[in-house]
mmCIF file of C-alpha atoms in Angstrom:
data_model
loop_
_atom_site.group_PDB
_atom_site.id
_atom_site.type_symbol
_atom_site.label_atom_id
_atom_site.label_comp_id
_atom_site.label_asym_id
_atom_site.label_seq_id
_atom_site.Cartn_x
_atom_site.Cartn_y
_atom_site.Cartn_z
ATOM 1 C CA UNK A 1 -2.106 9.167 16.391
ATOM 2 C CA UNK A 2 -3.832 7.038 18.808
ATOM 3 C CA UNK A 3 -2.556 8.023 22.434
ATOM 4 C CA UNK A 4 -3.598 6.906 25.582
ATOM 5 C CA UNK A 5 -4.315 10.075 28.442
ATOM 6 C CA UNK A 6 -2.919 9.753 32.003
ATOM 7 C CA UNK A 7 -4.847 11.720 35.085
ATOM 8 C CA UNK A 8 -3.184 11.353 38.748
ATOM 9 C CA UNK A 9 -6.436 12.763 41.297
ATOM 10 C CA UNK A 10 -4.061 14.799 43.837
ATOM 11 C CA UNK A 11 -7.519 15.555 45.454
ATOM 12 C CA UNK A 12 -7.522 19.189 44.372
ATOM 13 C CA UNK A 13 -9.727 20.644 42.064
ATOM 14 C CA UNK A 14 -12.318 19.259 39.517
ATOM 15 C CA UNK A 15 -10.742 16.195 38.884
ATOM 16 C CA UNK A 16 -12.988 14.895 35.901
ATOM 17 C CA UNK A 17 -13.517 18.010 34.564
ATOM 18 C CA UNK A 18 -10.021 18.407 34.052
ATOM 19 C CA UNK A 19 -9.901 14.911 32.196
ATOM 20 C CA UNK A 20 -12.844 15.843 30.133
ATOM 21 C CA UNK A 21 -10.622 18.908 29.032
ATOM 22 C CA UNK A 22 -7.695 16.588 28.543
ATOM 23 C CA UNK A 23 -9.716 14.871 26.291
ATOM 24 C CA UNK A 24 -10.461 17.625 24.221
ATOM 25 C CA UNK A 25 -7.056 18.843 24.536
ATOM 26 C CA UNK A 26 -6.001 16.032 22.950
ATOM 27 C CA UNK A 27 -8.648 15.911 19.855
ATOM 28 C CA UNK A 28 -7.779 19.772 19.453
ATOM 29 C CA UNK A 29 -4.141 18.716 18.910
ATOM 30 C CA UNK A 30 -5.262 16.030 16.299
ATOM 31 C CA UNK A 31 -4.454 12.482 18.699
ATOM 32 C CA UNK A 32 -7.343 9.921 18.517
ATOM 33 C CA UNK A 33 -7.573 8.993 22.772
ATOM 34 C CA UNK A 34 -8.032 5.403 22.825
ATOM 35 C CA UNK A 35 -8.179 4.930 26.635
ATOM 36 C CA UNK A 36 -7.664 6.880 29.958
ATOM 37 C CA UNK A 37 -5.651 5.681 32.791
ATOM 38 C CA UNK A 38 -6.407 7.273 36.334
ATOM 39 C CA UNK A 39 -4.864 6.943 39.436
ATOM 40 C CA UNK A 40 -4.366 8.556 42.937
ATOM 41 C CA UNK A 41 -1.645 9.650 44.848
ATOM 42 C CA UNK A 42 -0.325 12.154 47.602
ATOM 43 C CA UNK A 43 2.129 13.549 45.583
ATOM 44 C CA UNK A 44 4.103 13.097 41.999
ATOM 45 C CA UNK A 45 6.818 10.264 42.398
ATOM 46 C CA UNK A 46 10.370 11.909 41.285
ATOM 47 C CA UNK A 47 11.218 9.768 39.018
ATOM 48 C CA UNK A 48 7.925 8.654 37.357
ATOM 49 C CA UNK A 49 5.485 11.024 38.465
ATOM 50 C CA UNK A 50 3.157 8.263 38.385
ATOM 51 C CA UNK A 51 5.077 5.322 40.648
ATOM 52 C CA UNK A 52 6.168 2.395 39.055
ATOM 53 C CA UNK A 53 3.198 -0.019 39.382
ATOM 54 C CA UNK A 54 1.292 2.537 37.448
ATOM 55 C CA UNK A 55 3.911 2.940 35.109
ATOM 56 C CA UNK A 56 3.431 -1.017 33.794
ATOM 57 C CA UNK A 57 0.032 -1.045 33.674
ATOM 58 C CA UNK A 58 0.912 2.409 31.219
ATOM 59 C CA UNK A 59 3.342 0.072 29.682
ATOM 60 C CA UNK A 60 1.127 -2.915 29.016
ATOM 61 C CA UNK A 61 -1.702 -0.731 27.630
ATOM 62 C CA UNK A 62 0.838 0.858 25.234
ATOM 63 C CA UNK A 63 1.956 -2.456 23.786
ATOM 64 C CA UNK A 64 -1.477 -4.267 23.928
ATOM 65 C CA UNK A 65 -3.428 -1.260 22.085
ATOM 66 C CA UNK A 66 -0.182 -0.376 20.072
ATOM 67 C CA UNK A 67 -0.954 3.380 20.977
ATOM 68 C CA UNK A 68 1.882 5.896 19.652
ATOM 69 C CA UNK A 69 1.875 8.317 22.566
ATOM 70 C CA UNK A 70 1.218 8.777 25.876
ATOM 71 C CA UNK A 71 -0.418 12.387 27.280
ATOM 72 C CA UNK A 72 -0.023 13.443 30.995
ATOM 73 C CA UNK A 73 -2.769 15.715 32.273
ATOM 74 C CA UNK A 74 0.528 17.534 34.020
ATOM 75 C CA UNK A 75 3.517 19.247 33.857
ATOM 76 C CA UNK A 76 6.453 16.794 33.606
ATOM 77 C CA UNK A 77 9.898 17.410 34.712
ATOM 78 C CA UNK A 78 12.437 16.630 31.919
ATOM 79 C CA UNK A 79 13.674 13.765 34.336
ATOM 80 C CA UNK A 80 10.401 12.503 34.414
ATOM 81 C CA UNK A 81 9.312 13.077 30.880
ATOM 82 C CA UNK A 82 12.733 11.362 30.194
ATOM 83 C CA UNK A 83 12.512 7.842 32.670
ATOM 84 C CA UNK A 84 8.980 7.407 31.179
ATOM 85 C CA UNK A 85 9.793 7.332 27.636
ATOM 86 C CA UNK A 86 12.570 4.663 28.487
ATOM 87 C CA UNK A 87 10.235 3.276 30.139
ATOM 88 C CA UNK A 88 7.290 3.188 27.928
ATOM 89 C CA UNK A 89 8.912 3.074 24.733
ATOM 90 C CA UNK A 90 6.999 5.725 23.221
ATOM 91 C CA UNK A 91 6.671 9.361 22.907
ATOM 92 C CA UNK A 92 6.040 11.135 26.227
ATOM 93 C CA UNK A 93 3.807 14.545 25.978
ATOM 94 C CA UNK A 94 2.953 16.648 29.658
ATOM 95 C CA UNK A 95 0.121 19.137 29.412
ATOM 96 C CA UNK A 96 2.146 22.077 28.754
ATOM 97 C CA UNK A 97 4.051 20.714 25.632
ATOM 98 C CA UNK A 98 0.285 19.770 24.271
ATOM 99 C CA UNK A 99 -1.159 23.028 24.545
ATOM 100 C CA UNK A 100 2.003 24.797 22.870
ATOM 101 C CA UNK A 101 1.442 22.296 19.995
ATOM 102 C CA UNK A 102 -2.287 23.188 19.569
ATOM 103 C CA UNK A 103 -1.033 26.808 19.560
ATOM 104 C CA UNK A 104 1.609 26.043 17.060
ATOM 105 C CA UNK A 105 -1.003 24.562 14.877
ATOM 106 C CA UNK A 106 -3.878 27.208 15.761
ATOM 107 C CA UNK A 107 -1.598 30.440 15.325
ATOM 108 C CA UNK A 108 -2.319 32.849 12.218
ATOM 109 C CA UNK A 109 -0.804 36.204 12.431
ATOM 110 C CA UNK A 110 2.316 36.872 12.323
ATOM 111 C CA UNK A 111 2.591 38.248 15.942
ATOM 112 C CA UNK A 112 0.656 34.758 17.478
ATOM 113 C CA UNK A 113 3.415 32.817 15.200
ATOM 114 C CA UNK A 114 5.814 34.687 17.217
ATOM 115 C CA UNK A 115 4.222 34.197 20.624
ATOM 116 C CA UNK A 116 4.433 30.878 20.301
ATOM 117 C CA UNK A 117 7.751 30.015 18.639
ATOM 118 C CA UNK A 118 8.966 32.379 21.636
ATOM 119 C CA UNK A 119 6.958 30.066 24.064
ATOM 120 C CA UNK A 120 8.050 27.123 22.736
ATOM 121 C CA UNK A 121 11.643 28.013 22.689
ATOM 122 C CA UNK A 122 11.194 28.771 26.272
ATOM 123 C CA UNK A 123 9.903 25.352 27.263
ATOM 124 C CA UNK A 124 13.024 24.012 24.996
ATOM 125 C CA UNK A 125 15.374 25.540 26.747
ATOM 126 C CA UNK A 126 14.292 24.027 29.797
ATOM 127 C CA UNK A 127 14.369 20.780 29.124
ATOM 128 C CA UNK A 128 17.813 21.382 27.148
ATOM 129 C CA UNK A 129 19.347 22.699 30.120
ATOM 130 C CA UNK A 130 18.424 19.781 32.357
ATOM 131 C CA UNK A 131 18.090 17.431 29.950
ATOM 132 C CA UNK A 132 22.285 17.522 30.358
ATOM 133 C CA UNK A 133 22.970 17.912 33.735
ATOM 134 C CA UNK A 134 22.578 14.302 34.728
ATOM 135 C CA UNK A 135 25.463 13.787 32.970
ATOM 136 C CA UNK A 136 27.243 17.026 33.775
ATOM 137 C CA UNK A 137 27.615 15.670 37.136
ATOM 138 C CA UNK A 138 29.405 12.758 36.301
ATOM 139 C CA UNK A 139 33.390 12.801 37.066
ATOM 140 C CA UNK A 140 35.327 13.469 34.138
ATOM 141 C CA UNK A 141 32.585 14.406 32.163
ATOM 142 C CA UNK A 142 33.433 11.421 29.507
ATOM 143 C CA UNK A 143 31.166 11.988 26.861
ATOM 144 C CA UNK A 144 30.921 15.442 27.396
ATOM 145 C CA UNK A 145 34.283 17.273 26.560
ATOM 146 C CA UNK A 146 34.661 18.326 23.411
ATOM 147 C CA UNK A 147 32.272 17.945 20.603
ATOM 148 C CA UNK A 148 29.429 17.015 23.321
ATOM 149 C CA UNK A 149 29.713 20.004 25.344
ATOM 150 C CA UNK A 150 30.245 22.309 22.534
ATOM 151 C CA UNK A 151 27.053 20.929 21.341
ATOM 152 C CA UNK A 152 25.429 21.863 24.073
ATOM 153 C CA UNK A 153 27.061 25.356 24.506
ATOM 154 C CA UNK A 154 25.962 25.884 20.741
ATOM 155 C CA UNK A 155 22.257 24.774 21.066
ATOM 156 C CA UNK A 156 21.876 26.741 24.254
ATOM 157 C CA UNK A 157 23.515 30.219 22.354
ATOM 158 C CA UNK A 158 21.636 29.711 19.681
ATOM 159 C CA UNK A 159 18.249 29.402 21.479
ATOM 160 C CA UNK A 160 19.173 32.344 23.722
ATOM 161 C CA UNK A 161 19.877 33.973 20.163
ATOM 162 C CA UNK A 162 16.439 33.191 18.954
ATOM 163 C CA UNK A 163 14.827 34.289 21.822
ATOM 164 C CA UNK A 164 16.455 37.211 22.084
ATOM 165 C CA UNK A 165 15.388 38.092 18.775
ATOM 166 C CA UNK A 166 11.578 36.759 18.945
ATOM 167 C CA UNK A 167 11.297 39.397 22.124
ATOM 168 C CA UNK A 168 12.509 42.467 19.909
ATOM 169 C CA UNK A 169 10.273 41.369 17.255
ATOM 170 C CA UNK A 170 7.306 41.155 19.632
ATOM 171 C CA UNK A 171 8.363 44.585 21.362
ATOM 172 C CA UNK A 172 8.118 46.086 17.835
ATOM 173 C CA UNK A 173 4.704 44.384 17.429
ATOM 174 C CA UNK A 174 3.474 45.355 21.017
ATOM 175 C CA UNK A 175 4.302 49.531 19.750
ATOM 176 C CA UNK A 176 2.341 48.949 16.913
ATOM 177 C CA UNK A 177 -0.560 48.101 18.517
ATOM 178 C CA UNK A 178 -0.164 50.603 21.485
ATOM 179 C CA UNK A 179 -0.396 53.400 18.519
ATOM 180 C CA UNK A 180 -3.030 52.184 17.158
ATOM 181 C CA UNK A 181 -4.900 51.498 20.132
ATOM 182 C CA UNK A 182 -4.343 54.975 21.391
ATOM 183 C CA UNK A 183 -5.373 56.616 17.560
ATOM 184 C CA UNK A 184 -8.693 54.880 19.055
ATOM 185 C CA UNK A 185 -8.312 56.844 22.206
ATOM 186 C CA UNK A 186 -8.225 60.106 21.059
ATOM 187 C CA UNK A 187 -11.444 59.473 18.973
ATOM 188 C CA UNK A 188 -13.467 58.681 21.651
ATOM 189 C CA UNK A 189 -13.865 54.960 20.579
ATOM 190 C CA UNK A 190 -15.540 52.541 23.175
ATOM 191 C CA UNK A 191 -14.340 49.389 23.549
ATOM 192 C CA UNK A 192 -15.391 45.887 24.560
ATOM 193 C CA UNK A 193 -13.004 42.768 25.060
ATOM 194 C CA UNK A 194 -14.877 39.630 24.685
ATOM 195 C CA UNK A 195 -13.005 36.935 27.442
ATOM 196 C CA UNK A 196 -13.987 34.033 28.900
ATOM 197 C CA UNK A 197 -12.763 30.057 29.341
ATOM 198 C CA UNK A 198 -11.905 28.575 25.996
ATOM 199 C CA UNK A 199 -14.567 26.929 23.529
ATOM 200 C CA UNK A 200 -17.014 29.181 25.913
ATOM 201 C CA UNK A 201 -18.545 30.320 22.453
ATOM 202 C CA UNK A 202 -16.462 33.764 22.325
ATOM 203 C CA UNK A 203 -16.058 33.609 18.557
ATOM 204 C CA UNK A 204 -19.475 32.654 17.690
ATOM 205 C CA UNK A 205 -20.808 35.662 19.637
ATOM 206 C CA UNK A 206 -18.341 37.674 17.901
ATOM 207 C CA UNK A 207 -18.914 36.843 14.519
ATOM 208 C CA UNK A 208 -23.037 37.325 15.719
ATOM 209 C CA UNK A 209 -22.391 41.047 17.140
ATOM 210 C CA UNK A 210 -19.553 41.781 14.070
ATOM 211 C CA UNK A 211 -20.932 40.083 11.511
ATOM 212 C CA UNK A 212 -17.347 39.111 10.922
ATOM 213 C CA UNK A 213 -16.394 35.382 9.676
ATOM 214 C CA UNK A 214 -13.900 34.874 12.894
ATOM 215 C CA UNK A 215 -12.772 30.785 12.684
ATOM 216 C CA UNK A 216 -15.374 29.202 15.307
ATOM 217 C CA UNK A 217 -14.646 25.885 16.146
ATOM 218 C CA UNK A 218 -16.339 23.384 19.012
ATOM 219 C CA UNK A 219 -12.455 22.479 19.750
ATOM 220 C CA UNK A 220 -10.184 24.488 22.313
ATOM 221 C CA UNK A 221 -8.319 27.331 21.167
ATOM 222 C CA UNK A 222 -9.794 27.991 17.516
ATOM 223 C CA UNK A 223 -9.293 31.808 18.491
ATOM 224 C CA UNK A 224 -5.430 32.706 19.539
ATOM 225 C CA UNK A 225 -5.399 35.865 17.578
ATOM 226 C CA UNK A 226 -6.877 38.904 18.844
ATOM 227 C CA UNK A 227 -9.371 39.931 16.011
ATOM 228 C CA UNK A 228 -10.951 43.678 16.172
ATOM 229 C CA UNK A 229 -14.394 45.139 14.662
ATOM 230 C CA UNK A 230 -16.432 47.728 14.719
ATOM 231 C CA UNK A 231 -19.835 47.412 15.029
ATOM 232 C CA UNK A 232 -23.047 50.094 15.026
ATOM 233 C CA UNK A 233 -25.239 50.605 18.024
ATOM 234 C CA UNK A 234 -28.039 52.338 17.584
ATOM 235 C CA UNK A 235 -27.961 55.522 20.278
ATOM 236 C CA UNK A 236 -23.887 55.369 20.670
ATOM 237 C CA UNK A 237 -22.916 55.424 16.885
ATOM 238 C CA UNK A 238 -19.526 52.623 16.359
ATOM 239 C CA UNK A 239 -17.754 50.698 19.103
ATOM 240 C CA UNK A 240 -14.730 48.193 18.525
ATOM 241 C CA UNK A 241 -15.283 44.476 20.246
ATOM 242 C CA UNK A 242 -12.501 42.553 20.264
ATOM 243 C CA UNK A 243 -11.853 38.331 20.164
ATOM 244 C CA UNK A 244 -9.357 37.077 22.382
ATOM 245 C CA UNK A 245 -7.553 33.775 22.818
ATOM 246 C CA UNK A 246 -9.447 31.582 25.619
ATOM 247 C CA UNK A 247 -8.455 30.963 29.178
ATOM 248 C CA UNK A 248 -8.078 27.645 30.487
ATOM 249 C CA UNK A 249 -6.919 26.089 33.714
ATOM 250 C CA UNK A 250 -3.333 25.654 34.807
ATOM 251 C CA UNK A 251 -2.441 27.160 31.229
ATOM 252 C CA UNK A 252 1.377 27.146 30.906
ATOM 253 C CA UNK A 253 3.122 30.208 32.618
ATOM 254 C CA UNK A 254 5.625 30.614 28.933
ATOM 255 C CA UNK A 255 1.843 30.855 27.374
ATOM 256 C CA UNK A 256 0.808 33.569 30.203
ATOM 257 C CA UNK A 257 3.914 35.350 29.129
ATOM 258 C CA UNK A 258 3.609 34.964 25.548
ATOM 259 C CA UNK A 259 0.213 35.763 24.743
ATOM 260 C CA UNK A 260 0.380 39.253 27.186
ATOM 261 C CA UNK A 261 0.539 41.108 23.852
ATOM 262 C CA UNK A 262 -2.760 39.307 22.508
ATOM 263 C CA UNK A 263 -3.951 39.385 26.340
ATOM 264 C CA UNK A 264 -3.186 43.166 26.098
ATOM 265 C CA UNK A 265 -6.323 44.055 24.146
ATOM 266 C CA UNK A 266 -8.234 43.106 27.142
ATOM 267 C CA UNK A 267 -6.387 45.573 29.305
ATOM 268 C CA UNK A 268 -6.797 48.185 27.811
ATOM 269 C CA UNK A 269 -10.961 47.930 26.904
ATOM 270 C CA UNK A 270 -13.555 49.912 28.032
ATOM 271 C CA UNK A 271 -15.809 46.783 28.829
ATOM 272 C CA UNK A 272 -15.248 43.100 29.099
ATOM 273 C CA UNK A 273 -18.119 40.661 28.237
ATOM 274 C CA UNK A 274 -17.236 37.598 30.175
ATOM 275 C CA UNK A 275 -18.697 34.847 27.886
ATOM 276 C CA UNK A 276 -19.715 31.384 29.945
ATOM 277 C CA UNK A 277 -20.823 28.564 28.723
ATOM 278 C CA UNK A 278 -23.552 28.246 30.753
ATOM 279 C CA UNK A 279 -24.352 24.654 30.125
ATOM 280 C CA UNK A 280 -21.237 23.486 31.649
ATOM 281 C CA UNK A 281 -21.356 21.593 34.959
ATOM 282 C CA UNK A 282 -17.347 23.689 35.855
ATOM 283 C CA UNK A 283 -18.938 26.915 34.549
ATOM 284 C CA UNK A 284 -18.488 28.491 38.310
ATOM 285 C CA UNK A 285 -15.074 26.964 38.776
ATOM 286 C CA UNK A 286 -14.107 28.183 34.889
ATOM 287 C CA UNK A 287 -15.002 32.098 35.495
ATOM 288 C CA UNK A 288 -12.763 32.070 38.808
ATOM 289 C CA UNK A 289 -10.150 30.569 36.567
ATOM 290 C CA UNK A 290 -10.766 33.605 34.244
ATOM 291 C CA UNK A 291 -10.864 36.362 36.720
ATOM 292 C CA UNK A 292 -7.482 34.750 38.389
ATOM 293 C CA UNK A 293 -5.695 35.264 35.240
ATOM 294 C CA UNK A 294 -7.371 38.624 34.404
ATOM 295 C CA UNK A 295 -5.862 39.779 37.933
ATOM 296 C CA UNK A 296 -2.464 38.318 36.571
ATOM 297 C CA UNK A 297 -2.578 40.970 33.785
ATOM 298 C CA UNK A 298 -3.615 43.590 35.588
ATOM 299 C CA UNK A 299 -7.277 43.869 33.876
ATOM 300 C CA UNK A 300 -9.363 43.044 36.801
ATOM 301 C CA UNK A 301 -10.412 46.533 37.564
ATOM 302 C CA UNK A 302 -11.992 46.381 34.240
ATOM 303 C CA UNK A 303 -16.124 46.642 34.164
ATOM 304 C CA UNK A 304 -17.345 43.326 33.755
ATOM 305 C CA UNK A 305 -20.332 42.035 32.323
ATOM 306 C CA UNK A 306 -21.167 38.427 32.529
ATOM 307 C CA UNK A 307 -22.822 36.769 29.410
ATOM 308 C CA UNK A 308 -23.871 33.378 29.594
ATOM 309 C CA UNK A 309 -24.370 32.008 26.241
ATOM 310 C CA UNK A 310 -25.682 28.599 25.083
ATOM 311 C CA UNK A 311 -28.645 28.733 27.008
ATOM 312 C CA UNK A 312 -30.590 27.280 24.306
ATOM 313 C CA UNK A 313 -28.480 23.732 25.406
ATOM 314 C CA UNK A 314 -28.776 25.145 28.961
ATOM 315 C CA UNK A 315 -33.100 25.359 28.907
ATOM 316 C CA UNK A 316 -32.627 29.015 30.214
ATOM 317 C CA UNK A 317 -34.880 31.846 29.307
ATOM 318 C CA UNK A 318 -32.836 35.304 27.416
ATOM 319 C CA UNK A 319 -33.104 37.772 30.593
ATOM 320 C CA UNK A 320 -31.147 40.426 31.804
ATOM 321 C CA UNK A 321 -30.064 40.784 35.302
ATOM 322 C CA UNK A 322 -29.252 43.821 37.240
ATOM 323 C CA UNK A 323 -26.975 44.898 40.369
ATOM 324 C CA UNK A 324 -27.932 47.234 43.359
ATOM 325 C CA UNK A 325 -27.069 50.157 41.140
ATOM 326 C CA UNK A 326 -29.346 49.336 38.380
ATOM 327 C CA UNK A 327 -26.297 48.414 36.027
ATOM 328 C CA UNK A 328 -26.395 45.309 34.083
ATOM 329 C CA UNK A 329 -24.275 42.410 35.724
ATOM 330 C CA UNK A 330 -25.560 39.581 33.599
ATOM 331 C CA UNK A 331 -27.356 38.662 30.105
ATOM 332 C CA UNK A 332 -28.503 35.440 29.001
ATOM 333 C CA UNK A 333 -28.169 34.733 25.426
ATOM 334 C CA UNK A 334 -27.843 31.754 22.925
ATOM 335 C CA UNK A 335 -24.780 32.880 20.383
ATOM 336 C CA UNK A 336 -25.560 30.563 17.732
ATOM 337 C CA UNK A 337 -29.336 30.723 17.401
ATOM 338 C CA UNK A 338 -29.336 34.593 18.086
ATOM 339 C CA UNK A 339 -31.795 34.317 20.925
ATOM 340 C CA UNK A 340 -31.127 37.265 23.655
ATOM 341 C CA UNK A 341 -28.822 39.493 21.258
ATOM 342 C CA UNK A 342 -30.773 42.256 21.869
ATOM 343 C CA UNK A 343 -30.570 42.477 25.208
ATOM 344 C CA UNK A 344 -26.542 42.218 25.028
ATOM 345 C CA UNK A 345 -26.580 45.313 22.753
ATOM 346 C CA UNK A 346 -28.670 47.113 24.864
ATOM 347 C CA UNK A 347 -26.038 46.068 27.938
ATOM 348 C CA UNK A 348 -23.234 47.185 25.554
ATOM 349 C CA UNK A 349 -25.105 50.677 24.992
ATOM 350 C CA UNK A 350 -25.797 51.228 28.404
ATOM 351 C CA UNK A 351 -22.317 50.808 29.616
ATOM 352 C CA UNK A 352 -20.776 52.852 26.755
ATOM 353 C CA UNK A 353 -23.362 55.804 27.618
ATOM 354 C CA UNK A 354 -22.210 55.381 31.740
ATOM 355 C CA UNK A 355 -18.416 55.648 30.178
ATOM 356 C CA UNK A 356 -18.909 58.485 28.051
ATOM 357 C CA UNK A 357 -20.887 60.736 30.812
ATOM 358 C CA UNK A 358 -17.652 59.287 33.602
ATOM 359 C CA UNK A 359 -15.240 60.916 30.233
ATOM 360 C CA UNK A 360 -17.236 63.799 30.376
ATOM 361 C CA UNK A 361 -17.484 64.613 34.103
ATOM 362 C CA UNK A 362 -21.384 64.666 33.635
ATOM 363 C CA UNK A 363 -21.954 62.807 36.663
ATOM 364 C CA UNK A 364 -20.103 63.033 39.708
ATOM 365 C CA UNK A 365 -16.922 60.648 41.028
ATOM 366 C CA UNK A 366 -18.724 58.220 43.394
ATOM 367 C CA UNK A 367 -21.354 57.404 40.525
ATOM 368 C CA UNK A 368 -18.719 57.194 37.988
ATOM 369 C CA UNK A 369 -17.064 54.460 40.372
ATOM 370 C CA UNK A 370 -20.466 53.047 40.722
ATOM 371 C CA UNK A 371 -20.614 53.079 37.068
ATOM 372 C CA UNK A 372 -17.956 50.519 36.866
ATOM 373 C CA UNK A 373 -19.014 47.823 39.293
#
């Protein structure tokens, strides 16, 4: 599907860094991007978010290149997504609708299936709702009594139906887990959420500590279901690391809402390793992005160590560093050639041993606190 990728610079943020994501976005979702059209403004234009001038040259590169669809590195309105498709004469994706396809594609459990048939149903029934009212408004409504408005009645029931039903499913799913994660709890078990920005190199780590065959990918979002193992250390016996779906910037709020349940897992850890791919030029701006949405679910009080992996593409040295308190802040591996490893499982032994003289009471409250910074 060859597709052409729109960026409008507002003049906030990492502007090409967010194209360079679009771009892989886009590959992730399985569109070939044949060319990238940029432009600046001071704010969206209501009707074509990108003004009309813009909106030809869109036009012309669609019929000169014959692409098949057109990606927005934004969220559309459905008015918007709507006048540009007339416009354009071809399909009309914003950046929301393009990550809920990758995670329609990406999903394999049966809860992640559920996530995001919930969060796509949400994002439907958006553009359902207002999809209509232009004409709602209308006098008499011709066109819209009878059949046309009990279409629209029907479609918006039987959404509401559906999602309805998705949220009880996921509330069952959500109990499971919270019984199973507390059967952990009562043995004792420590455990470690590995987070970070997507593609960051979460999963190869993973499948490094676990030994475990997680799907790792170079492509954003190969990991949307949370996957659990446990692994052996030597001088604290078995502890259970976790995957978790990636973070990434200005990720749908539906998706926020939808993946709590896989986002959960994090919450409730012992110990987050905050993987960074420390050979990107937005890796500063991409662990703010992570800690933001980590405060969103409540997991920010949460011990945090920082791992920046892929130093071998980096030219870093494996080290460790330390805080004030002696506790490990930071470890510099390489996940795929295995370089550093060591020192991460000494990290993860440390902090286990901290937690498990804080359970205890063997040391006293302030250090305990210390413990977690």
């Amino acid at each position: 599907m060859r597709a052409a990728l729109i960026g409008v610079d507002f003049g906030k943020g990492d502007f090409a860094a967010s194209l360079e994501e679009l771009v892989l976005l886009s590959k992730s979702a399985g569109a070939v991007p044949v060319v990238t059209i940029t432009g600046k403004r001071g704010s969206p234009d209501a009707a074509l978010f990108v003004g009309s001038g813009k909106a030809d040259e869109i036009a012309e590169a669609v019929a000169d290149m014959q692409l098949d669809i057109v990606i927005f590195n934004h969220a559309l309105s459905p008015a918007q997504q709507r006048n540009l498709e007339r416009h354009l004469k071809v399909r009309v994706i914003d950046r929301t609708s393009l990550i809920l396809d990758i995670f329609a594609q990406r999903a394999q459990s049966h809860e992640g299936k559920v996530q995001v048939e919930l969060a796509q149903l949400q994002h439907l029934a958006t553009r359902l709702v207002r999809g209509w009212t232009h004409l709602e408004r209308q006098k008499g409504g011709i066109g819209l009594r009878g059949p046309g408005e009990t279409q629209l009645e029907t479609d918006r029931r039987l959404l509401g139906e559906r999602v309805k039903m998705l949220r009880m499913r996921l509330d069952k799913l959500r109990r499971q887990h919270e019984t199973q994660r507390r059967a952990r709890q009562r043995n004792g078990t420590f455990s470690v959420s590995l987070v970070g920005y997507t593609n960051a190199g979460k999963s190869t780590l993973f499948n490094a500590l676990a030994k475990a065959r997680a799907y790792a990918a170079d492509q954003l979002f190969a990991t949307l279901d949370t996957t659990s193992r446990r692994i052996y250390l030597e001088e604290v016996g078995n502890i259970v690391v976790s995957d978790t779906v990636g973070f990434i910037r200005e990720l749908p709020h539906q998706l926020v809402a939808a993946f709590r349940a896989t986002l959960e897992e994090t919450i409730h850890a012992d110990l987050l390793l905050h993987v960074v791919d420390a050979a990107s030029p937005a890796r500063l701006e991409q662990i703010e992005q992570v800690n933001a949405v980590l405060k969103e679910i409540g997991a920010d009080g949460i011990p945090q160590i920082l791992v920046w992996n892929k130093i071998d593409t980096a030219e870093l040295e494996p080290s460790v560093e330390r805080d004030e308190y002696d506790k490990i802040r930071r470890v510099f591996i390489s996940a795929r050639t295995g370089v550093g490893l060591d020192l991460l499982r000494q990290a993860m032994t440390e902090a286990s041993r901290s937690a498990n003289a804080a359970w205890n009471g063997t040391i006293p409250v302030a250090d305990a606190d210390n413990a977690h910074m």
